[in-house]
């Protein structure tokens, strides 16, 4: 008996039988608009079909040029565009998979001069103001959807997914906030729904009864002045009647200021919305967002929240997600940790999508781990992300690998990262590598600091000894109130008032760790209405009181957290804002003593006027109106020519001042055999796990 009887049960949808309940959701890879990219795209999908993916949804393709996300964005409107699509569909079908094309008109999110929308209203996340579509143009756009769906059918796709959520064109028609029209496509709830419903009807008419027509329905807009749930249900019923085979749940517009897929979202955190749809509609409903293990998928379907689960990023992290579940090997799944660092952050910065935990994603042809010609004895020192990833990849290739790790557990800095609220999933990466190294016969010696003698017999040595926290050299840093971030994350007692030295990724994480109440309710904190009564599902956020008062200090003058991820930085900043964390930037450290941290700041007037109260250029106060005296915020205690001295009162000072490489063994190793230094041991500056893992797999792939 399977551990996942609901998840792995086949499902008949019209004339198609899906092999199980997991849809591989749409991901725009960047290859859709790359000339010749279809071959690599086909390879990417084929690897996933071989790994058990059933129905795959492609990245978003516009039904016409003005709906493309960028000027050169992919669209499907002519017969002569079909051959590359056929390459993809043929490859997927040859492996027994099913594939649907996502039809996505970007509307006012399009980043080009010809952007169009129901009304000429600029989106807060776009610089372009769209042009209003005339009534005839709206009708023509409906026909463009139908035409594109017919073309998709001719290209061999098994279906289409009509993107009606996330704030794109169809969604913009549905909401009074973005639809000020007075023609037949605006003015009343029914009129605002007309565009969506006509598209579904015309797509069904154009493609016949056997084609899969999925509709991504915005069930929770999470923007002001948006749809009430009754309106959502009314749309669901009309879409169902117009011929949709499956309704996929859409949660939140891109401009919504509520996290919907990042690590901080609770697992399966929005399937209660799918449940509400399913209870009120007859059509099949798929749930989405923050589902990354077969256990979670099974539970969602078993409790009746949805008929299907739609997972996207988990298929980047592990192409064989479904097959491993089917073979009852869930511990072997390389789990998506919802970091967004190599997938969405890449997409939004114009880089090719990949995956932090699986750098082979989208580089399947390039980063090949084929069998080695000469099996070697390889010693790996350090079992952080770099060491673990190298050991796995080298063992896959047939090398005999021994790993030395001085801690009692493998994982390196991921052992600390997983303690940050919302980052518990980072522990999955450690579990994955632990399982894989055991399975591949890698010898792992934990609790042992490797010496040159340990490495004497190896044909090749890989130093993945990582990083050590930087000791910044501030007078008084060896005092009794000063702790390193490692001490703090490992449970050292911390006082009520805390100064954090360093506002990088770790400074932010530590500030969150010290202020976040583990009993806080995600929905209440961010203002999500679980009763589905408030329009758009939005309520006033009610942050939980922070556990401590924290001030983060940094020497540079720029915006705190400026280097955090493109798609997640705003969440980290918002979390600290909710926790009343203060930032003082542009500081020069003077000394640390039992009263706190003494710093110089460049603008005396600024300090005298504000003394840690509001949010001027250099003192980024968290929220207006807080009680600074009680919180112990910075106060000016002295002035010097051109500068002011500030005391940031603190019971505890935490050093988060970056890292330095730890590679002392490199100099001690002599002889002819190759020695490689990777990850943080190689370069500590701007190190992250994405680079550490990528370097490791690239090295393993490059060995003879
Ligand atoms: P490390 O993780 O430092 O691993 C090195 C290992 O080598 C250690 O286990 C050490 O014990 C071992 N070692 C050293 N010398 C020896 C020896 N002589 N013998 C035996 N063993 C030895 N990165 C991200 O990309 N995204 C994040 O969200 C993120 N969050 C983070 C949150 C926190 C709180 C922290 C601390 C880090 C975070 N990072 C994050 C950074 C990321 O964890 C590091 O970039 C990554 O761990 C570096 O990998 P590494 O293998 O090079 O080094
Ligand atoms: P970091 O991001 O480089 O930040 C280091 C901080 O220390 C900076 O604020 C720096 O700013 C300060 N600093 C550097 N030298 C100093 C000195 N001598 N004295 C005082 N302050 C000093 O590094 P990190 O915070 O240690 O993070 C390590 C890596 O992990 C980062 O590359 C990051 O990408 C990754 N990470 C990512 C996340 C994430 O959510 N994506 C979370 C955690 C960690 P000033 O010089 O301005 O003071
Ligand atoms: Fe998941 Fe991070 Fe990989 Fe994206 S980069 S698929 S979020 S693990």
PDB file of N, CA and C in Angstrom, residues 420-494:
ATOM      1  N   UNK A 420      16.389  29.778  11.769  1.00  0.00           N
ATOM      2  CA  UNK A 420      15.737  31.083  11.572  1.00  0.00           C
ATOM      3  C   UNK A 420      14.238  30.840  11.340  1.00  0.00           C
ATOM      4  N   UNK A 421      13.367  31.609  11.989  1.00  0.00           N
ATOM      5  CA  UNK A 421      11.935  31.423  11.762  1.00  0.00           C
ATOM      6  C   UNK A 421      11.616  31.483  10.265  1.00  0.00           C
ATOM      7  N   UNK A 422      10.904  30.476   9.785  1.00  0.00           N
ATOM      8  CA  UNK A 422      10.553  30.433   8.364  1.00  0.00           C
ATOM      9  C   UNK A 422      11.573  29.712   7.504  1.00  0.00           C
ATOM     10  N   UNK A 423      12.731  29.338   8.074  1.00  0.00           N
ATOM     11  CA  UNK A 423      13.733  28.659   7.251  1.00  0.00           C
ATOM     12  C   UNK A 423      13.936  27.200   7.677  1.00  0.00           C
ATOM     13  N   UNK A 424      12.949  26.659   8.372  1.00  0.00           N
ATOM     14  CA  UNK A 424      13.092  25.271   8.841  1.00  0.00           C
ATOM     15  C   UNK A 424      13.318  24.316   7.668  1.00  0.00           C
ATOM     16  N   UNK A 425      12.778  24.684   6.497  1.00  0.00           N
ATOM     17  CA  UNK A 425      12.921  23.797   5.342  1.00  0.00           C
ATOM     18  C   UNK A 425      14.381  23.613   4.915  1.00  0.00           C
ATOM     19  N   UNK A 426      15.259  24.511   5.355  1.00  0.00           N
ATOM     20  CA  UNK A 426      16.672  24.337   4.991  1.00  0.00           C
ATOM     21  C   UNK A 426      17.205  23.019   5.568  1.00  0.00           C
ATOM     22  N   UNK A 427      16.543  22.544   6.622  1.00  0.00           N
ATOM     23  CA  UNK A 427      16.905  21.237   7.186  1.00  0.00           C
ATOM     24  C   UNK A 427      16.673  20.105   6.195  1.00  0.00           C
ATOM     25  N   UNK A 428      15.738  20.297   5.245  1.00  0.00           N
ATOM     26  CA  UNK A 428      15.491  19.266   4.225  1.00  0.00           C
ATOM     27  C   UNK A 428      16.751  19.019   3.394  1.00  0.00           C
ATOM     28  N   UNK A 429      17.484  20.101   3.135  1.00  0.00           N
ATOM     29  CA  UNK A 429      18.692  19.950   2.299  1.00  0.00           C
ATOM     30  C   UNK A 429      19.709  19.062   3.013  1.00  0.00           C
ATOM     31  N   UNK A 430      19.814  19.254   4.322  1.00  0.00           N
ATOM     32  CA  UNK A 430      20.745  18.422   5.100  1.00  0.00           C
ATOM     33  C   UNK A 430      20.262  16.974   5.080  1.00  0.00           C
ATOM     34  N   UNK A 431      18.963  16.770   5.284  1.00  0.00           N
ATOM     35  CA  UNK A 431      18.406  15.407   5.238  1.00  0.00           C
ATOM     36  C   UNK A 431      18.648  14.758   3.883  1.00  0.00           C
ATOM     37  N   UNK A 432      18.454  15.525   2.820  1.00  0.00           N
ATOM     38  CA  UNK A 432      18.651  14.980   1.471  1.00  0.00           C
ATOM     39  C   UNK A 432      20.092  14.485   1.309  1.00  0.00           C
ATOM     40  N   UNK A 433      21.053  15.345   1.657  1.00  0.00           N
ATOM     41  CA  UNK A 433      22.448  14.943   1.448  1.00  0.00           C
ATOM     42  C   UNK A 433      22.823  13.781   2.376  1.00  0.00           C
ATOM     43  N   UNK A 434      22.310  13.803   3.601  1.00  0.00           N
ATOM     44  CA  UNK A 434      22.625  12.694   4.522  1.00  0.00           C
ATOM     45  C   UNK A 434      22.164  11.368   3.901  1.00  0.00           C
ATOM     46  N   UNK A 435      20.955  11.381   3.367  1.00  0.00           N
ATOM     47  CA  UNK A 435      20.395  10.168   2.751  1.00  0.00           C
ATOM     48  C   UNK A 435      21.222   9.738   1.544  1.00  0.00           C
ATOM     49  N   UNK A 436      21.516  10.713   0.706  1.00  0.00           N
ATOM     50  CA  UNK A 436      22.220  10.393  -0.538  1.00  0.00           C
ATOM     51  C   UNK A 436      23.642   9.907  -0.273  1.00  0.00           C
ATOM     52  N   UNK A 437      24.344  10.531   0.641  1.00  0.00           N
ATOM     53  CA  UNK A 437      25.730  10.115   0.898  1.00  0.00           C
ATOM     54  C   UNK A 437      25.744   8.683   1.435  1.00  0.00           C
ATOM     55  N   UNK A 438      24.776   8.358   2.288  1.00  0.00           N
ATOM     56  CA  UNK A 438      24.709   6.990   2.823  1.00  0.00           C
ATOM     57  C   UNK A 438      24.417   6.005   1.695  1.00  0.00           C
ATOM     58  N   UNK A 439      23.478   6.365   0.865  1.00  0.00           N
ATOM     59  CA  UNK A 439      23.066   5.482  -0.229  1.00  0.00           C
ATOM     60  C   UNK A 439      24.189   5.251  -1.243  1.00  0.00           C
ATOM     61  N   UNK A 440      24.993   6.301  -1.449  1.00  0.00           N
ATOM     62  CA  UNK A 440      26.066   6.203  -2.450  1.00  0.00           C
ATOM     63  C   UNK A 440      27.353   5.617  -1.858  1.00  0.00           C
ATOM     64  N   UNK A 441      27.310   5.255  -0.600  1.00  0.00           N
ATOM     65  CA  UNK A 441      28.476   4.615   0.013  1.00  0.00           C
ATOM     66  C   UNK A 441      29.609   5.580   0.350  1.00  0.00           C
ATOM     67  N   UNK A 442      29.280   6.849   0.499  1.00  0.00           N
ATOM     68  CA  UNK A 442      30.307   7.830   0.884  1.00  0.00           C
ATOM     69  C   UNK A 442      30.612   7.650   2.369  1.00  0.00           C
ATOM     70  N   UNK A 443      31.898   7.611   2.716  1.00  0.00           N
ATOM     71  CA  UNK A 443      32.269   7.522   4.130  1.00  0.00           C
ATOM     72  C   UNK A 443      32.212   8.930   4.720  1.00  0.00           C
ATOM     73  N   UNK A 444      31.430   9.090   5.781  1.00  0.00           N
ATOM     74  CA  UNK A 444      31.308  10.410   6.397  1.00  0.00           C
ATOM     75  C   UNK A 444      31.838  10.316   7.825  1.00  0.00           C
ATOM     76  N   UNK A 445      32.905  11.060   8.108  1.00  0.00           N
ATOM     77  CA  UNK A 445      33.467  11.047   9.471  1.00  0.00           C
ATOM     78  C   UNK A 445      33.138  12.374  10.137  1.00  0.00           C
ATOM     79  N   UNK A 446      32.112  12.369  10.956  1.00  0.00           N
ATOM     80  CA  UNK A 446      31.745  13.608  11.662  1.00  0.00           C
ATOM     81  C   UNK A 446      32.492  13.673  12.990  1.00  0.00           C
ATOM     82  N   UNK A 447      32.468  14.854  13.593  1.00  0.00           N
ATOM     83  CA  UNK A 447      33.152  15.044  14.873  1.00  0.00           C
ATOM     84  C   UNK A 447      34.661  14.877  14.738  1.00  0.00           C
ATOM     85  N   UNK A 448      35.184  15.146  13.556  1.00  0.00           N
ATOM     86  CA  UNK A 448      36.611  14.943  13.327  1.00  0.00           C
ATOM     87  C   UNK A 448      37.178  16.090  12.497  1.00  0.00           C
ATOM     88  N   UNK A 449      38.124  16.813  13.077  1.00  0.00           N
ATOM     89  CA  UNK A 449      38.786  17.890  12.343  1.00  0.00           C
ATOM     90  C   UNK A 449      39.882  17.271  11.482  1.00  0.00           C
ATOM     91  N   UNK A 450      39.746  17.399  10.193  1.00  0.00           N
ATOM     92  CA  UNK A 450      40.704  16.737   9.293  1.00  0.00           C
ATOM     93  C   UNK A 450      42.079  17.381   9.409  1.00  0.00           C
ATOM     94  N   UNK A 451      43.092  16.535   9.396  1.00  0.00           N
ATOM     95  CA  UNK A 451      44.480  17.011   9.402  1.00  0.00           C
ATOM     96  C   UNK A 451      45.139  16.519   8.117  1.00  0.00           C
ATOM     97  N   UNK A 452      46.340  16.963   7.865  1.00  0.00           N
ATOM     98  CA  UNK A 452      47.041  16.539   6.634  1.00  0.00           C
ATOM     99  C   UNK A 452      47.236  15.019   6.635  1.00  0.00           C
ATOM    100  N   UNK A 453      47.409  14.429   7.809  1.00  0.00           N
ATOM    101  CA  UNK A 453      47.596  12.963   7.871  1.00  0.00           C
ATOM    102  C   UNK A 453      46.337  12.240   7.365  1.00  0.00           C
ATOM    103  N   UNK A 454      45.156  12.776   7.730  1.00  0.00           N
ATOM    104  CA  UNK A 454      43.913  12.134   7.277  1.00  0.00           C
ATOM    105  C   UNK A 454      43.814  12.100   5.752  1.00  0.00           C
ATOM    106  N   UNK A 455      44.498  13.050   5.131  1.00  0.00           N
ATOM    107  CA  UNK A 455      44.310  13.225   3.694  1.00  0.00           C
ATOM    108  C   UNK A 455      45.428  12.563   2.887  1.00  0.00           C
ATOM    109  N   UNK A 456      46.356  11.926   3.606  1.00  0.00           N
ATOM    110  CA  UNK A 456      47.569  11.420   2.956  1.00  0.00           C
ATOM    111  C   UNK A 456      47.276  10.433   1.829  1.00  0.00           C
ATOM    112  N   UNK A 457      46.263   9.595   2.005  1.00  0.00           N
ATOM    113  CA  UNK A 457      46.018   8.529   1.012  1.00  0.00           C
ATOM    114  C   UNK A 457      45.154   8.961  -0.167  1.00  0.00           C
ATOM    115  N   UNK A 458      44.639  10.150  -0.118  1.00  0.00           N
ATOM    116  CA  UNK A 458      43.676  10.545  -1.159  1.00  0.00           C
ATOM    117  C   UNK A 458      44.387  10.867  -2.478  1.00  0.00           C
ATOM    118  N   UNK A 459      43.739  10.516  -3.585  1.00  0.00           N
ATOM    119  CA  UNK A 459      44.267  10.896  -4.912  1.00  0.00           C
ATOM    120  C   UNK A 459      43.993  12.367  -5.199  1.00  0.00           C
ATOM    121  N   UNK A 460      42.968  12.882  -4.533  1.00  0.00           N
ATOM    122  CA  UNK A 460      42.533  14.254  -4.795  1.00  0.00           C
ATOM    123  C   UNK A 460      41.891  14.773  -3.509  1.00  0.00           C
ATOM    124  N   UNK A 461      42.108  16.046  -3.232  1.00  0.00           N
ATOM    125  CA  UNK A 461      41.535  16.623  -2.011  1.00  0.00           C
ATOM    126  C   UNK A 461      40.654  17.815  -2.394  1.00  0.00           C
ATOM    127  N   UNK A 462      39.492  17.872  -1.786  1.00  0.00           N
ATOM    128  CA  UNK A 462      38.606  19.023  -1.998  1.00  0.00           C
ATOM    129  C   UNK A 462      38.399  19.703  -0.648  1.00  0.00           C
ATOM    130  N   UNK A 463      38.840  20.930  -0.562  1.00  0.00           N
ATOM    131  CA  UNK A 463      38.659  21.677   0.689  1.00  0.00           C
ATOM    132  C   UNK A 463      37.382  22.501   0.588  1.00  0.00           C
ATOM    133  N   UNK A 464      36.413  22.111   1.416  1.00  0.00           N
ATOM    134  CA  UNK A 464      35.131  22.842   1.473  1.00  0.00           C
ATOM    135  C   UNK A 464      34.947  23.267   2.917  1.00  0.00           C
ATOM    136  N   UNK A 465      36.010  23.857   3.455  1.00  0.00           N
ATOM    137  CA  UNK A 465      36.056  24.159   4.890  1.00  0.00           C
ATOM    138  C   UNK A 465      35.298  25.436   5.249  1.00  0.00           C
ATOM    139  N   UNK A 466      34.729  26.075   4.263  1.00  0.00           N
ATOM    140  CA  UNK A 466      33.766  27.132   4.514  1.00  0.00           C
ATOM    141  C   UNK A 466      34.340  28.406   5.079  1.00  0.00           C
ATOM    142  N   UNK A 467      33.551  28.966   5.981  1.00  0.00           N
ATOM    143  CA  UNK A 467      33.843  30.319   6.451  1.00  0.00           C
ATOM    144  C   UNK A 467      33.856  30.354   7.965  1.00  0.00           C
ATOM    145  N   UNK A 468      34.477  31.391   8.433  1.00  0.00           N
ATOM    146  CA  UNK A 468      34.456  31.644   9.861  1.00  0.00           C
ATOM    147  C   UNK A 468      33.972  33.089  10.046  1.00  0.00           C
ATOM    148  N   UNK A 469      33.156  33.354  11.074  1.00  0.00           N
ATOM    149  CA  UNK A 469      32.627  34.718  11.205  1.00  0.00           C
ATOM    150  C   UNK A 469      33.758  35.734  11.368  1.00  0.00           C
ATOM    151  N   UNK A 470      33.589  36.884  10.716  1.00  0.00           N
ATOM    152  CA  UNK A 470      34.603  37.937  10.825  1.00  0.00           C
ATOM    153  C   UNK A 470      34.532  38.569  12.219  1.00  0.00           C
ATOM    154  N   UNK A 471      35.706  38.749  12.834  1.00  0.00           N
ATOM    155  CA  UNK A 471      35.788  39.503  14.094  1.00  0.00           C
ATOM    156  C   UNK A 471      36.160  40.923  13.673  1.00  0.00           C
ATOM    157  N   UNK A 472      35.262  41.872  13.833  1.00  0.00           N
ATOM    158  CA  UNK A 472      35.463  43.160  13.170  1.00  0.00           C
ATOM    159  C   UNK A 472      36.564  44.045  13.756  1.00  0.00           C
ATOM    160  N   UNK A 473      37.041  43.740  14.970  1.00  0.00           N
ATOM    161  CA  UNK A 473      38.122  44.549  15.531  1.00  0.00           C
ATOM    162  C   UNK A 473      37.622  45.841  16.162  1.00  0.00           C
ATOM    163  N   UNK A 474      36.467  45.789  16.799  1.00  0.00           N
ATOM    164  CA  UNK A 474      35.918  46.968  17.488  1.00  0.00           C
ATOM    165  C   UNK A 474      36.356  46.895  18.949  1.00  0.00           C
ATOM    166  N   UNK A 475      36.812  48.008  19.482  1.00  0.00           N
ATOM    167  CA  UNK A 475      37.259  48.010  20.887  1.00  0.00           C
ATOM    168  C   UNK A 475      36.125  47.499  21.777  1.00  0.00           C
ATOM    169  N   UNK A 476      36.430  46.576  22.650  1.00  0.00           N
ATOM    170  CA  UNK A 476      35.446  46.035  23.579  1.00  0.00           C
ATOM    171  C   UNK A 476      34.686  44.839  23.048  1.00  0.00           C
ATOM    172  N   UNK A 477      35.024  44.368  21.844  1.00  0.00           N
ATOM    173  CA  UNK A 477      34.244  43.263  21.249  1.00  0.00           C
ATOM    174  C   UNK A 477      34.420  41.933  21.978  1.00  0.00           C
ATOM    175  N   UNK A 478      35.456  41.876  22.861  1.00  0.00           N
ATOM    176  CA  UNK A 478      35.636  40.652  23.651  1.00  0.00           C
ATOM    177  C   UNK A 478      34.939  40.769  25.014  1.00  0.00           C
ATOM    178  N   UNK A 479      34.108  41.786  25.181  1.00  0.00           N
ATOM    179  CA  UNK A 479      33.420  42.002  26.458  1.00  0.00           C
ATOM    180  C   UNK A 479      32.320  40.976  26.709  1.00  0.00           C
ATOM    181  N   UNK A 480      31.808  40.950  27.951  1.00  0.00           N
ATOM    182  CA  UNK A 480      30.847  39.914  28.331  1.00  0.00           C
ATOM    183  C   UNK A 480      29.481  40.047  27.654  1.00  0.00           C
ATOM    184  N   UNK A 481      29.172  41.220  27.111  1.00  0.00           N
ATOM    185  CA  UNK A 481      27.843  41.364  26.479  1.00  0.00           C
ATOM    186  C   UNK A 481      27.868  41.013  24.993  1.00  0.00           C
ATOM    187  N   UNK A 482      29.047  40.657  24.474  1.00  0.00           N
ATOM    188  CA  UNK A 482      29.167  40.465  23.021  1.00  0.00           C
ATOM    189  C   UNK A 482      29.095  38.977  22.652  1.00  0.00           C
ATOM    190  N   UNK A 483      28.261  38.680  21.678  1.00  0.00           N
ATOM    191  CA  UNK A 483      28.103  37.293  21.206  1.00  0.00           C
ATOM    192  C   UNK A 483      28.272  37.247  19.689  1.00  0.00           C
ATOM    193  N   UNK A 484      28.677  36.094  19.190  1.00  0.00           N
ATOM    194  CA  UNK A 484      28.674  35.872  17.743  1.00  0.00           C
ATOM    195  C   UNK A 484      27.302  35.362  17.327  1.00  0.00           C
ATOM    196  N   UNK A 485      26.978  35.465  16.029  1.00  0.00           N
ATOM    197  CA  UNK A 485      25.648  34.996  15.590  1.00  0.00           C
ATOM    198  C   UNK A 485      25.471  33.502  15.819  1.00  0.00           C
ATOM    199  N   UNK A 486      26.588  32.776  15.755  1.00  0.00           N
ATOM    200  CA  UNK A 486      26.497  31.321  15.952  1.00  0.00           C
ATOM    201  C   UNK A 486      26.044  31.025  17.393  1.00  0.00           C
ATOM    202  N   UNK A 487      26.654  31.756  18.363  1.00  0.00           N
ATOM    203  CA  UNK A 487      26.267  31.549  19.771  1.00  0.00           C
ATOM    204  C   UNK A 487      24.766  31.797  19.920  1.00  0.00           C
ATOM    205  N   UNK A 488      24.319  32.905  19.325  1.00  0.00           N
ATOM    206  CA  UNK A 488      22.911  33.298  19.486  1.00  0.00           C
ATOM    207  C   UNK A 488      21.998  32.232  18.903  1.00  0.00           C
ATOM    208  N   UNK A 489      22.326  31.791  17.699  1.00  0.00           N
ATOM    209  CA  UNK A 489      21.438  30.818  17.032  1.00  0.00           C
ATOM    210  C   UNK A 489      21.512  29.456  17.701  1.00  0.00           C
ATOM    211  N   UNK A 490      22.596  29.218  18.442  1.00  0.00           N
ATOM    212  CA  UNK A 490      22.693  27.944  19.162  1.00  0.00           C
ATOM    213  C   UNK A 490      22.140  28.037  20.579  1.00  0.00           C
ATOM    214  N   UNK A 491      21.556  29.199  20.914  1.00  0.00           N
ATOM    215  CA  UNK A 491      20.789  29.258  22.151  1.00  0.00           C
ATOM    216  C   UNK A 491      21.401  30.037  23.297  1.00  0.00           C
ATOM    217  N   UNK A 492      22.473  30.792  23.070  1.00  0.00           N
ATOM    218  CA  UNK A 492      23.051  31.590  24.163  1.00  0.00           C
ATOM    219  C   UNK A 492      22.012  32.612  24.646  1.00  0.00           C
ATOM    220  N   UNK A 493      21.970  32.887  25.969  1.00  0.00           N
ATOM    221  CA  UNK A 493      20.993  33.868  26.469  1.00  0.00           C
ATOM    222  C   UNK A 493      21.263  35.262  25.902  1.00  0.00           C
ATOM    223  N   UNK A 494      20.188  35.945  25.540  1.00  0.00           N
ATOM    224  CA  UNK A 494      20.295  37.269  24.920  1.00  0.00           C
ATOM    225  C   UNK A 494      19.386  38.221  25.696  1.00  0.00           C
TER     226      UNK A 494
END
